[in-house]
């Protein structure tokens, strides 16, 4: 799997107020088979792809070098996922744990589609449960819906 310039997943990278930071994702990929693809993930979205050239290792299997950089501008996380296409037609999958980016002046914000989905789920649950909701539960649903709708109008 990939190591970020000697820094293991789980580590945090602070951002100075008002400044972006370029993170280097450099490392070595080890695989049993040579057909490997890699994706860099930022806050759940693919931000880069590669199919590294893999070389046979004396010890067996294959190795490839990876080098990518990502500019980060807010609080969030980065991870790497890999697919190995095996000779038997199956695919092996691996996913790193996250590296975290901390920007106290720029907190993580949910994506509009995520907020719309959650607001609709609350509406659906309110409609589905209308006959059995007591006043307290109805208010909780309404508060949740108001929160999500408020995020949509920022």
PDB file of C-alpha atoms in Angstrom:
ATOM      1  CA  UNK A   1       0.000   0.000   0.000  1.00  0.00           C
ATOM      2  CA  UNK A   2       1.010   3.612  -0.231  1.00  0.00           C
ATOM      3  CA  UNK A   3       2.781   5.702   2.394  1.00  0.00           C
ATOM      4  CA  UNK A   4       2.628   9.461   2.279  1.00  0.00           C
ATOM      5  CA  UNK A   5       6.258  10.607   2.336  1.00  0.00           C
ATOM      6  CA  UNK A   6       6.957   8.458   5.376  1.00  0.00           C
ATOM      7  CA  UNK A   7       3.809   9.598   7.205  1.00  0.00           C
ATOM      8  CA  UNK A   8       1.383   6.827   7.998  1.00  0.00           C
ATOM      9  CA  UNK A   9      -2.403   7.029   7.625  1.00  0.00           C
ATOM     10  CA  UNK A  10      -4.065   8.508  10.681  1.00  0.00           C
ATOM     11  CA  UNK A  11      -1.668  11.415  10.874  1.00  0.00           C
ATOM     12  CA  UNK A  12      -2.919  14.994  10.804  1.00  0.00           C
ATOM     13  CA  UNK A  13      -1.743  17.882   8.649  1.00  0.00           C
ATOM     14  CA  UNK A  14      -2.552  21.373   9.945  1.00  0.00           C
ATOM     15  CA  UNK A  15      -3.320  24.236   7.574  1.00  0.00           C
ATOM     16  CA  UNK A  16      -2.337  27.755   8.511  1.00  0.00           C
ATOM     17  CA  UNK A  17      -5.272  30.197   8.553  1.00  0.00           C
ATOM     18  CA  UNK A  18      -6.093  31.379   5.048  1.00  0.00           C
ATOM     19  CA  UNK A  19      -3.432  29.179   3.407  1.00  0.00           C
ATOM     20  CA  UNK A  20      -3.690  26.083   1.221  1.00  0.00           C
ATOM     21  CA  UNK A  21      -1.188  23.239   1.427  1.00  0.00           C
ATOM     22  CA  UNK A  22       0.155  20.886  -1.201  1.00  0.00           C
ATOM     23  CA  UNK A  23       0.546  17.351   0.111  1.00  0.00           C
ATOM     24  CA  UNK A  24       2.805  14.863  -1.647  1.00  0.00           C
ATOM     25  CA  UNK A  25       1.565  11.308  -1.840  1.00  0.00           C
ATOM     26  CA  UNK A  26       4.655   9.283  -2.595  1.00  0.00           C
ATOM     27  CA  UNK A  27       5.221   5.635  -1.977  1.00  0.00           C
ATOM     28  CA  UNK A  28       5.557   2.094  -3.153  1.00  0.00           C
ATOM     29  CA  UNK A  29       2.796  -0.242  -4.178  1.00  0.00           C
ATOM     30  CA  UNK A  30       3.329  -4.001  -3.775  1.00  0.00           C
ATOM     31  CA  UNK A  31       1.115  -6.451  -5.600  1.00  0.00           C
ATOM     32  CA  UNK A  32       0.900 -10.108  -6.466  1.00  0.00           C
ATOM     33  CA  UNK A  33      -0.073  -9.286 -10.075  1.00  0.00           C
ATOM     34  CA  UNK A  34       1.064  -6.434 -12.368  1.00  0.00           C
ATOM     35  CA  UNK A  35      -2.337  -4.991 -13.343  1.00  0.00           C
ATOM     36  CA  UNK A  36      -3.020  -2.395 -10.657  1.00  0.00           C
ATOM     37  CA  UNK A  37      -5.016   0.828 -10.619  1.00  0.00           C
ATOM     38  CA  UNK A  38      -4.949   3.445  -7.877  1.00  0.00           C
ATOM     39  CA  UNK A  39      -7.297   6.265  -6.861  1.00  0.00           C
ATOM     40  CA  UNK A  40      -6.682   9.174  -4.534  1.00  0.00           C
ATOM     41  CA  UNK A  41      -9.791  10.052  -2.544  1.00  0.00           C
ATOM     42  CA  UNK A  42     -10.510  13.473  -1.003  1.00  0.00           C
ATOM     43  CA  UNK A  43     -13.530  13.645   1.310  1.00  0.00           C
ATOM     44  CA  UNK A  44     -15.133  10.673  -0.434  1.00  0.00           C
ATOM     45  CA  UNK A  45     -14.558  11.868  -4.009  1.00  0.00           C
ATOM     46  CA  UNK A  46     -11.981  10.621  -6.491  1.00  0.00           C
ATOM     47  CA  UNK A  47      -9.431  13.398  -7.163  1.00  0.00           C
ATOM     48  CA  UNK A  48      -6.778  11.398  -9.024  1.00  0.00           C
ATOM     49  CA  UNK A  49      -6.210   8.091 -10.796  1.00  0.00           C
ATOM     50  CA  UNK A  50      -3.148   6.184 -11.911  1.00  0.00           C
ATOM     51  CA  UNK A  51      -2.144   2.846 -13.349  1.00  0.00           C
ATOM     52  CA  UNK A  52       1.449   2.602 -12.159  1.00  0.00           C
ATOM     53  CA  UNK A  53       4.017   0.655 -14.104  1.00  0.00           C
ATOM     54  CA  UNK A  54       4.744  -2.450 -12.079  1.00  0.00           C
ATOM     55  CA  UNK A  55       8.083  -4.302 -12.132  1.00  0.00           C
ATOM     56  CA  UNK A  56       8.701  -7.894 -11.075  1.00  0.00           C
ATOM     57  CA  UNK A  57      10.400  -8.237  -7.670  1.00  0.00           C
ATOM     58  CA  UNK A  58      13.141 -10.774  -6.866  1.00  0.00           C
ATOM     59  CA  UNK A  59      11.113 -11.751  -3.781  1.00  0.00           C
ATOM     60  CA  UNK A  60       8.037 -12.408  -5.902  1.00  0.00           C
ATOM     61  CA  UNK A  61       5.130 -10.249  -6.949  1.00  0.00           C
ATOM     62  CA  UNK A  62       5.410  -6.758  -8.391  1.00  0.00           C
ATOM     63  CA  UNK A  63       6.256  -3.263  -7.174  1.00  0.00           C
ATOM     64  CA  UNK A  64       5.489   0.177  -8.513  1.00  0.00           C
ATOM     65  CA  UNK A  65       6.277   3.738  -7.450  1.00  0.00           C
ATOM     66  CA  UNK A  66       3.520   6.275  -6.977  1.00  0.00           C
ATOM     67  CA  UNK A  67       3.830  10.019  -6.801  1.00  0.00           C
ATOM     68  CA  UNK A  68       0.959  12.464  -6.730  1.00  0.00           C
ATOM     69  CA  UNK A  69       0.300  15.764  -5.033  1.00  0.00           C
ATOM     70  CA  UNK A  70      -2.988  17.152  -3.841  1.00  0.00           C
ATOM     71  CA  UNK A  71      -3.753  20.727  -2.852  1.00  0.00           C
ATOM     72  CA  UNK A  72      -5.907  20.877   0.253  1.00  0.00           C
ATOM     73  CA  UNK A  73      -7.831  23.993   1.215  1.00  0.00           C
ATOM     74  CA  UNK A  74     -10.115  22.947   4.064  1.00  0.00           C
ATOM     75  CA  UNK A  75     -10.645  20.432   6.821  1.00  0.00           C
ATOM     76  CA  UNK A  76     -11.108  16.945   5.463  1.00  0.00           C
ATOM     77  CA  UNK A  77      -9.398  13.653   4.753  1.00  0.00           C
ATOM     78  CA  UNK A  78      -7.416  11.887   2.045  1.00  0.00           C
ATOM     79  CA  UNK A  79      -7.149   8.157   1.377  1.00  0.00           C
ATOM     80  CA  UNK A  80      -5.863   5.830  -1.323  1.00  0.00           C
ATOM     81  CA  UNK A  81      -7.587   2.810  -2.798  1.00  0.00           C
ATOM     82  CA  UNK A  82      -6.175   0.197  -5.118  1.00  0.00           C
ATOM     83  CA  UNK A  83      -7.481  -2.563  -7.376  1.00  0.00           C
ATOM     84  CA  UNK A  84      -5.459  -5.512  -8.539  1.00  0.00           C
ATOM     85  CA  UNK A  85      -6.799  -7.400 -11.551  1.00  0.00           C
ATOM     86  CA  UNK A  86      -5.920 -11.029 -10.978  1.00  0.00           C
ATOM     87  CA  UNK A  87      -5.224 -13.628 -13.655  1.00  0.00           C
ATOM     88  CA  UNK A  88      -8.267 -15.674 -12.546  1.00  0.00           C
ATOM     89  CA  UNK A  89     -10.572 -12.760 -13.441  1.00  0.00           C
ATOM     90  CA  UNK A  90     -11.148 -11.711  -9.845  1.00  0.00           C
ATOM     91  CA  UNK A  91     -10.252  -8.304  -8.444  1.00  0.00           C
ATOM     92  CA  UNK A  92      -8.430  -7.658  -5.175  1.00  0.00           C
ATOM     93  CA  UNK A  93      -9.251  -4.369  -3.442  1.00  0.00           C
ATOM     94  CA  UNK A  94      -7.397  -2.395  -0.774  1.00  0.00           C
ATOM     95  CA  UNK A  95      -8.200   0.932   0.887  1.00  0.00           C
ATOM     96  CA  UNK A  96      -5.932   2.914   3.172  1.00  0.00           C
ATOM     97  CA  UNK A  97      -7.025   4.567   6.358  1.00  0.00           C
ATOM     98  CA  UNK A  98      -7.272   8.349   6.096  1.00  0.00           C
ATOM     99  CA  UNK A  99      -4.764  11.125   6.483  1.00  0.00           C
ATOM    100  CA  UNK A 100      -6.516  14.122   8.062  1.00  0.00           C
ATOM    101  CA  UNK A 101      -6.271  17.799   7.178  1.00  0.00           C
ATOM    102  CA  UNK A 102      -7.110  20.316   9.897  1.00  0.00           C
ATOM    103  CA  UNK A 103      -8.042  23.894   8.956  1.00  0.00           C
ATOM    104  CA  UNK A 104      -9.772  25.457  11.973  1.00  0.00           C
ATOM    105  CA  UNK A 105     -10.804  28.514   9.931  1.00  0.00           C
ATOM    106  CA  UNK A 106     -12.260  26.319   7.126  1.00  0.00           C
ATOM    107  CA  UNK A 107     -14.305  23.458   8.582  1.00  0.00           C
ATOM    108  CA  UNK A 108     -15.578  20.579   6.478  1.00  0.00           C
ATOM    109  CA  UNK A 109     -18.862  21.324   4.757  1.00  0.00           C
ATOM    110  CA  UNK A 110     -21.274  18.702   3.482  1.00  0.00           C
ATOM    111  CA  UNK A 111     -21.806  18.508  -0.246  1.00  0.00           C
ATOM    112  CA  UNK A 112     -25.147  19.875  -1.517  1.00  0.00           C
ATOM    113  CA  UNK A 113     -26.227  16.462  -2.849  1.00  0.00           C
ATOM    114  CA  UNK A 114     -25.541  14.901   0.566  1.00  0.00           C
ATOM    115  CA  UNK A 115     -27.645  17.543   2.314  1.00  0.00           C
ATOM    116  CA  UNK A 116     -30.469  17.172  -0.222  1.00  0.00           C
ATOM    117  CA  UNK A 117     -30.419  13.405   0.291  1.00  0.00           C
ATOM    118  CA  UNK A 118     -30.610  13.714   4.083  1.00  0.00           C
ATOM    119  CA  UNK A 119     -33.387  16.324   3.914  1.00  0.00           C
ATOM    120  CA  UNK A 120     -35.403  14.043   1.631  1.00  0.00           C
ATOM    121  CA  UNK A 121     -34.820  11.067   3.953  1.00  0.00           C
ATOM    122  CA  UNK A 122     -36.231  13.117   6.855  1.00  0.00           C
ATOM    123  CA  UNK A 123     -39.268  14.109   4.756  1.00  0.00           C
ATOM    124  CA  UNK A 124     -39.807  10.471   3.744  1.00  0.00           C
ATOM    125  CA  UNK A 125     -39.558   9.250   7.344  1.00  0.00           C
ATOM    126  CA  UNK A 126     -41.935  11.969   8.536  1.00  0.00           C
ATOM    127  CA  UNK A 127     -44.492  10.933   5.921  1.00  0.00           C
ATOM    128  CA  UNK A 128     -44.019   7.214   6.573  1.00  0.00           C
ATOM    129  CA  UNK A 129     -44.317   7.588  10.344  1.00  0.00           C
ATOM    130  CA  UNK A 130     -46.951  10.343  10.462  1.00  0.00           C
ATOM    131  CA  UNK A 131     -49.657   8.135  11.983  1.00  0.00           C
ATOM    132  CA  UNK A 132     -47.475   7.016  14.900  1.00  0.00           C
ATOM    133  CA  UNK A 133     -45.390  10.105  15.705  1.00  0.00           C
ATOM    134  CA  UNK A 134     -46.020  11.808  19.000  1.00  0.00           C
ATOM    135  CA  UNK A 135     -45.496  15.568  19.318  1.00  0.00           C
ATOM    136  CA  UNK A 136     -41.899  15.240  20.619  1.00  0.00           C
ATOM    137  CA  UNK A 137     -40.777  12.993  17.783  1.00  0.00           C
ATOM    138  CA  UNK A 138     -42.517  15.152  15.191  1.00  0.00           C
ATOM    139  CA  UNK A 139     -40.628  18.202  16.551  1.00  0.00           C
ATOM    140  CA  UNK A 140     -37.315  16.281  16.306  1.00  0.00           C
ATOM    141  CA  UNK A 141     -37.980  15.494  12.656  1.00  0.00           C
ATOM    142  CA  UNK A 142     -38.958  19.115  11.974  1.00  0.00           C
ATOM    143  CA  UNK A 143     -35.788  20.374  13.682  1.00  0.00           C
ATOM    144  CA  UNK A 144     -33.639  17.989  11.644  1.00  0.00           C
ATOM    145  CA  UNK A 145     -35.374  19.050   8.435  1.00  0.00           C
ATOM    146  CA  UNK A 146     -34.957  22.751   9.299  1.00  0.00           C
ATOM    147  CA  UNK A 147     -31.250  22.144   9.959  1.00  0.00           C
ATOM    148  CA  UNK A 148     -30.686  20.452   6.589  1.00  0.00           C
ATOM    149  CA  UNK A 149     -32.765  23.017   4.704  1.00  0.00           C
ATOM    150  CA  UNK A 150     -30.766  25.763   6.415  1.00  0.00           C
ATOM    151  CA  UNK A 151     -27.552  24.222   5.082  1.00  0.00           C
ATOM    152  CA  UNK A 152     -29.022  24.336   1.573  1.00  0.00           C
ATOM    153  CA  UNK A 153     -29.573  28.104   1.769  1.00  0.00           C
ATOM    154  CA  UNK A 154     -26.083  29.124   2.881  1.00  0.00           C
TER     155      UNK A 154
END
